[in-house]
Amino acid sequence: MKIPKSDAENFLNELKSSVSGHMGKKRDFLLALLDDDDWSLVIKSCALIEAVVTDLVLAKTKQPALRETIERLPLIDEQSGKLKLTKDLDLLGSDHRRFIRTVCELRNKLAHKLEFLEFDFAEYLSKLDKNQRLSWVKNVTWHSPPGTESYDFWQRAALESPKISFWFSIFMLTMFKVIDVE
């Protein structure tokens, strides 16, 4: 079942008006991502996530002198990266980290291969096998666990409106973690 465009637009308009004012420029940046092509959305989202994760770690450690060192750490290295720190410091749950790995892996494909310069979410998903699509849905809908009111909606959206679903997951992760830092 397709999600009607009017429903998606109404949802986004309600979301825009309900976002807390202290998000400021971050909110404007996030909202502007929706106007980008799919390739730019992924690349910019990954950069945004990395900055948010860096700020989370710095806020928790209360060691601003470590900023340069933490900024240089790889994001998804399982042994010594920022995601490892977020796990060790209990800053991000496994569902958040799994989503971030999904974003970074997709970003790496797009950034390192010319064939992906005109990346399109729908085309990308159409080329995934069943297990890969199930993994995509699980990772991108981390914010709506089974049994919640929004679970079925976001499960469908992850496949039928992947750009919106991807963006919403970035928005949710960023919004809640920026609020945690402030």
mmCIF file of C-alpha atoms in Angstrom:
data_model
loop_
_atom_site.group_PDB
_atom_site.id
_atom_site.type_symbol
_atom_site.label_atom_id
_atom_site.label_comp_id
_atom_site.label_asym_id
_atom_site.label_seq_id
_atom_site.Cartn_x
_atom_site.Cartn_y
_atom_site.Cartn_z
ATOM 1 C CA MET A 1 0.000 0.000 0.000
ATOM 2 C CA LYS A 2 1.445 3.348 -1.071
ATOM 3 C CA ILE A 3 1.573 6.210 1.384
ATOM 4 C CA PRO A 4 -0.401 9.084 -0.152
ATOM 5 C CA LYS A 5 1.719 12.117 -0.911
ATOM 6 C CA SER A 6 -0.746 14.341 0.927
ATOM 7 C CA ASP A 7 -0.331 12.232 4.102
ATOM 8 C CA ALA A 8 3.456 12.498 3.861
ATOM 9 C CA GLU A 9 3.256 16.262 3.286
ATOM 10 C CA ASN A 10 0.840 16.715 6.214
ATOM 11 C CA PHE A 11 3.117 14.650 8.444
ATOM 12 C CA LEU A 12 6.171 16.715 7.468
ATOM 13 C CA ASN A 13 4.330 20.002 7.999
ATOM 14 C CA GLU A 14 3.206 18.910 11.469
ATOM 15 C CA LEU A 15 6.746 17.774 12.252
ATOM 16 C CA LYS A 16 8.225 21.089 11.128
ATOM 17 C CA SER A 17 5.918 23.057 13.403
ATOM 18 C CA SER A 18 6.379 20.779 16.408
ATOM 19 C CA VAL A 19 10.183 20.636 16.452
ATOM 20 C CA SER A 20 11.568 22.418 19.461
ATOM 21 C CA GLY A 21 12.965 25.865 18.759
ATOM 22 C CA HIS A 22 16.337 25.224 20.334
ATOM 23 C CA MET A 23 17.345 23.022 17.401
ATOM 24 C CA GLY A 24 17.829 26.243 15.416
ATOM 25 C CA LYS A 25 20.246 25.885 12.502
ATOM 26 C CA LYS A 26 20.407 22.112 12.940
ATOM 27 C CA ARG A 27 16.663 21.929 12.356
ATOM 28 C CA ASP A 28 16.927 24.104 9.259
ATOM 29 C CA PHE A 29 19.779 21.961 7.922
ATOM 30 C CA LEU A 30 17.784 18.783 8.520
ATOM 31 C CA LEU A 31 14.685 20.164 6.831
ATOM 32 C CA ALA A 32 16.734 21.363 3.847
ATOM 33 C CA LEU A 33 18.034 17.809 3.344
ATOM 34 C CA LEU A 34 14.601 16.849 2.044
ATOM 35 C CA ASP A 35 15.145 19.110 -0.955
ATOM 36 C CA ASP A 36 18.447 17.431 -1.858
ATOM 37 C CA ASP A 37 18.839 14.601 -4.329
ATOM 38 C CA ASP A 38 19.213 11.142 -2.788
ATOM 39 C CA TRP A 39 23.025 11.066 -3.181
ATOM 40 C CA SER A 40 23.470 14.392 -1.385
ATOM 41 C CA LEU A 41 21.044 13.373 1.351
ATOM 42 C CA VAL A 42 23.119 10.299 2.192
ATOM 43 C CA ILE A 43 26.494 12.076 2.041
ATOM 44 C CA LYS A 44 25.359 15.060 4.123
ATOM 45 C CA SER A 45 23.480 12.856 6.594
ATOM 46 C CA CYS A 46 26.569 10.810 7.291
ATOM 47 C CA ALA A 47 28.603 13.965 7.946
ATOM 48 C CA LEU A 48 25.867 15.257 10.251
ATOM 49 C CA ILE A 49 25.700 11.984 12.170
ATOM 50 C CA GLU A 50 29.447 11.969 12.641
ATOM 51 C CA ALA A 51 29.354 15.498 14.073
ATOM 52 C CA VAL A 52 26.487 14.588 16.415
ATOM 53 C CA VAL A 53 28.290 11.465 17.634
ATOM 54 C CA THR A 54 31.456 13.492 18.240
ATOM 55 C CA ASP A 55 29.463 16.036 20.278
ATOM 56 C CA LEU A 56 27.783 13.244 22.258
ATOM 57 C CA VAL A 57 31.125 11.725 23.226
ATOM 58 C CA LEU A 58 32.603 15.108 24.126
ATOM 59 C CA ALA A 59 29.557 16.073 26.194
ATOM 60 C CA LYS A 60 29.744 12.820 28.126
ATOM 61 C CA THR A 61 33.488 12.930 28.761
ATOM 62 C CA LYS A 62 33.471 16.662 29.573
ATOM 63 C CA GLN A 63 36.952 16.834 28.051
ATOM 64 C CA PRO A 64 36.974 19.539 25.353
ATOM 65 C CA ALA A 65 40.738 19.112 25.057
ATOM 66 C CA LEU A 66 40.005 15.738 23.415
ATOM 67 C CA ARG A 67 37.960 17.292 20.587
ATOM 68 C CA GLU A 68 40.684 17.074 17.946
ATOM 69 C CA THR A 69 41.510 13.477 18.855
ATOM 70 C CA ILE A 70 37.886 12.350 18.933
ATOM 71 C CA GLU A 71 37.104 14.150 15.676
ATOM 72 C CA ARG A 72 39.838 12.157 13.949
ATOM 73 C CA LEU A 73 38.614 8.770 15.142
ATOM 74 C CA PRO A 74 36.840 6.684 12.519
ATOM 75 C CA LEU A 75 33.100 6.585 13.056
ATOM 76 C CA ILE A 76 32.244 2.899 12.668
ATOM 77 C CA ASP A 77 35.463 1.070 13.599
ATOM 78 C CA GLU A 78 34.345 -1.722 15.953
ATOM 79 C CA GLN A 79 37.594 -1.678 17.965
ATOM 80 C CA SER A 80 38.507 1.976 18.344
ATOM 81 C CA GLY A 81 35.924 4.159 16.614
ATOM 82 C CA LYS A 82 33.382 6.653 17.838
ATOM 83 C CA LEU A 83 30.582 4.080 17.786
ATOM 84 C CA LYS A 84 32.628 1.887 20.117
ATOM 85 C CA LEU A 85 32.901 4.857 22.463
ATOM 86 C CA THR A 86 29.141 5.434 22.298
ATOM 87 C CA LYS A 87 28.604 1.818 23.258
ATOM 88 C CA ASP A 88 31.159 1.896 26.072
ATOM 89 C CA LEU A 89 29.769 5.188 27.405
ATOM 90 C CA ASP A 90 26.149 4.001 26.987
ATOM 91 C CA LEU A 91 25.287 6.915 24.701
ATOM 92 C CA LEU A 92 23.641 5.018 21.840
ATOM 93 C CA GLY A 93 21.666 1.804 21.850
ATOM 94 C CA SER A 94 22.368 -1.087 19.503
ATOM 95 C CA ASP A 95 19.515 -0.012 17.204
ATOM 96 C CA HIS A 96 21.042 3.472 16.846
ATOM 97 C CA ARG A 97 24.498 2.060 16.163
ATOM 98 C CA ARG A 98 23.121 -0.412 13.613
ATOM 99 C CA PHE A 99 21.359 2.423 11.797
ATOM 100 C CA ILE A 100 24.521 4.550 11.816
ATOM 101 C CA ARG A 101 26.514 1.646 10.365
ATOM 102 C CA THR A 102 23.873 1.303 7.623
ATOM 103 C CA VAL A 103 24.159 5.012 6.791
ATOM 104 C CA CYS A 104 27.970 4.900 6.768
ATOM 105 C CA GLU A 105 28.149 1.775 4.636
ATOM 106 C CA LEU A 106 25.767 3.324 2.111
ATOM 107 C CA ARG A 107 27.708 6.587 2.190
ATOM 108 C CA ASN A 108 30.953 4.721 1.497
ATOM 109 C CA LYS A 109 29.432 3.054 -1.565
ATOM 110 C CA LEU A 110 28.208 6.385 -2.871
ATOM 111 C CA ALA A 111 31.385 8.330 -2.157
ATOM 112 C CA HIS A 112 33.795 5.849 -3.705
ATOM 113 C CA LYS A 113 32.079 4.737 -6.899
ATOM 114 C CA LEU A 114 31.198 6.948 -9.853
ATOM 115 C CA GLU A 115 28.302 4.657 -10.759
ATOM 116 C CA PHE A 116 26.424 5.967 -7.706
ATOM 117 C CA LEU A 117 26.557 9.685 -8.567
ATOM 118 C CA GLU A 118 22.906 9.541 -9.603
ATOM 119 C CA PHE A 119 21.889 7.383 -6.652
ATOM 120 C CA ASP A 120 18.184 6.786 -6.216
ATOM 121 C CA PHE A 121 16.790 5.089 -3.096
ATOM 122 C CA ALA A 122 13.990 3.286 -4.943
ATOM 123 C CA GLU A 123 16.349 1.897 -7.570
ATOM 124 C CA TYR A 124 18.856 0.872 -4.895
ATOM 125 C CA LEU A 125 16.209 -0.997 -2.897
ATOM 126 C CA SER A 126 14.896 -2.729 -6.013
ATOM 127 C CA LYS A 127 18.314 -4.335 -6.469
ATOM 128 C CA LEU A 128 18.526 -5.707 -2.931
ATOM 129 C CA ASP A 129 17.599 -9.307 -2.219
ATOM 130 C CA LYS A 130 14.852 -10.163 0.268
ATOM 131 C CA ASN A 131 17.191 -10.431 3.270
ATOM 132 C CA GLN A 132 18.919 -7.173 2.418
ATOM 133 C CA ARG A 133 15.551 -5.406 2.146
ATOM 134 C CA LEU A 134 14.470 -6.839 5.509
ATOM 135 C CA SER A 135 17.725 -5.604 7.009
ATOM 136 C CA TRP A 136 17.173 -2.173 5.451
ATOM 137 C CA VAL A 137 13.676 -1.966 6.930
ATOM 138 C CA LYS A 138 14.853 -3.061 10.378
ATOM 139 C CA ASN A 139 17.783 -0.645 10.438
ATOM 140 C CA VAL A 140 15.963 2.380 9.014
ATOM 141 C CA THR A 141 12.925 1.980 11.257
ATOM 142 C CA TRP A 142 14.873 1.753 14.523
ATOM 143 C CA HIS A 143 12.672 4.524 15.970
ATOM 144 C CA SER A 144 9.463 2.469 15.722
ATOM 145 C CA PRO A 145 9.823 -0.812 17.588
ATOM 146 C CA PRO A 146 7.357 -3.659 17.039
ATOM 147 C CA GLY A 147 4.099 -3.190 18.878
ATOM 148 C CA THR A 148 4.100 0.600 18.622
ATOM 149 C CA GLU A 149 1.403 2.552 16.841
ATOM 150 C CA SER A 150 3.752 3.747 14.100
ATOM 151 C CA TYR A 151 5.480 0.415 13.459
ATOM 152 C CA ASP A 152 3.415 -0.706 10.430
ATOM 153 C CA PHE A 153 3.489 2.758 8.884
ATOM 154 C CA TRP A 154 7.286 3.040 9.007
ATOM 155 C CA GLN A 155 7.784 -0.574 7.912
ATOM 156 C CA ARG A 156 5.882 0.219 4.698
ATOM 157 C CA ALA A 157 7.492 3.628 4.329
ATOM 158 C CA ALA A 158 10.999 2.143 4.470
ATOM 159 C CA LEU A 159 10.290 0.360 1.187
ATOM 160 C CA GLU A 160 7.665 2.571 -0.467
ATOM 161 C CA SER A 161 9.060 5.999 0.462
ATOM 162 C CA PRO A 162 12.676 5.209 1.298
ATOM 163 C CA LYS A 163 13.950 8.779 1.051
ATOM 164 C CA ILE A 164 11.354 10.056 3.538
ATOM 165 C CA SER A 165 11.916 7.084 5.832
ATOM 166 C CA PHE A 166 15.710 7.485 5.697
ATOM 167 C CA TRP A 167 15.434 11.223 6.329
ATOM 168 C CA PHE A 168 13.026 10.736 9.231
ATOM 169 C CA SER A 169 15.421 8.294 10.884
ATOM 170 C CA ILE A 170 18.253 10.815 10.515
ATOM 171 C CA PHE A 171 15.975 13.520 11.885
ATOM 172 C CA MET A 172 14.936 11.455 14.912
ATOM 173 C CA LEU A 173 18.474 10.394 15.748
ATOM 174 C CA THR A 174 19.833 13.905 15.380
ATOM 175 C CA MET A 175 16.987 15.636 17.181
ATOM 176 C CA PHE A 176 17.095 13.419 20.256
ATOM 177 C CA LYS A 177 20.858 13.333 20.497
ATOM 178 C CA VAL A 178 21.275 17.073 20.008
ATOM 179 C CA ILE A 179 18.755 17.575 22.808
ATOM 180 C CA ASP A 180 20.793 15.141 24.951
ATOM 181 C CA VAL A 181 23.936 17.202 24.376
ATOM 182 C CA GLU A 182 22.298 20.574 25.131
#
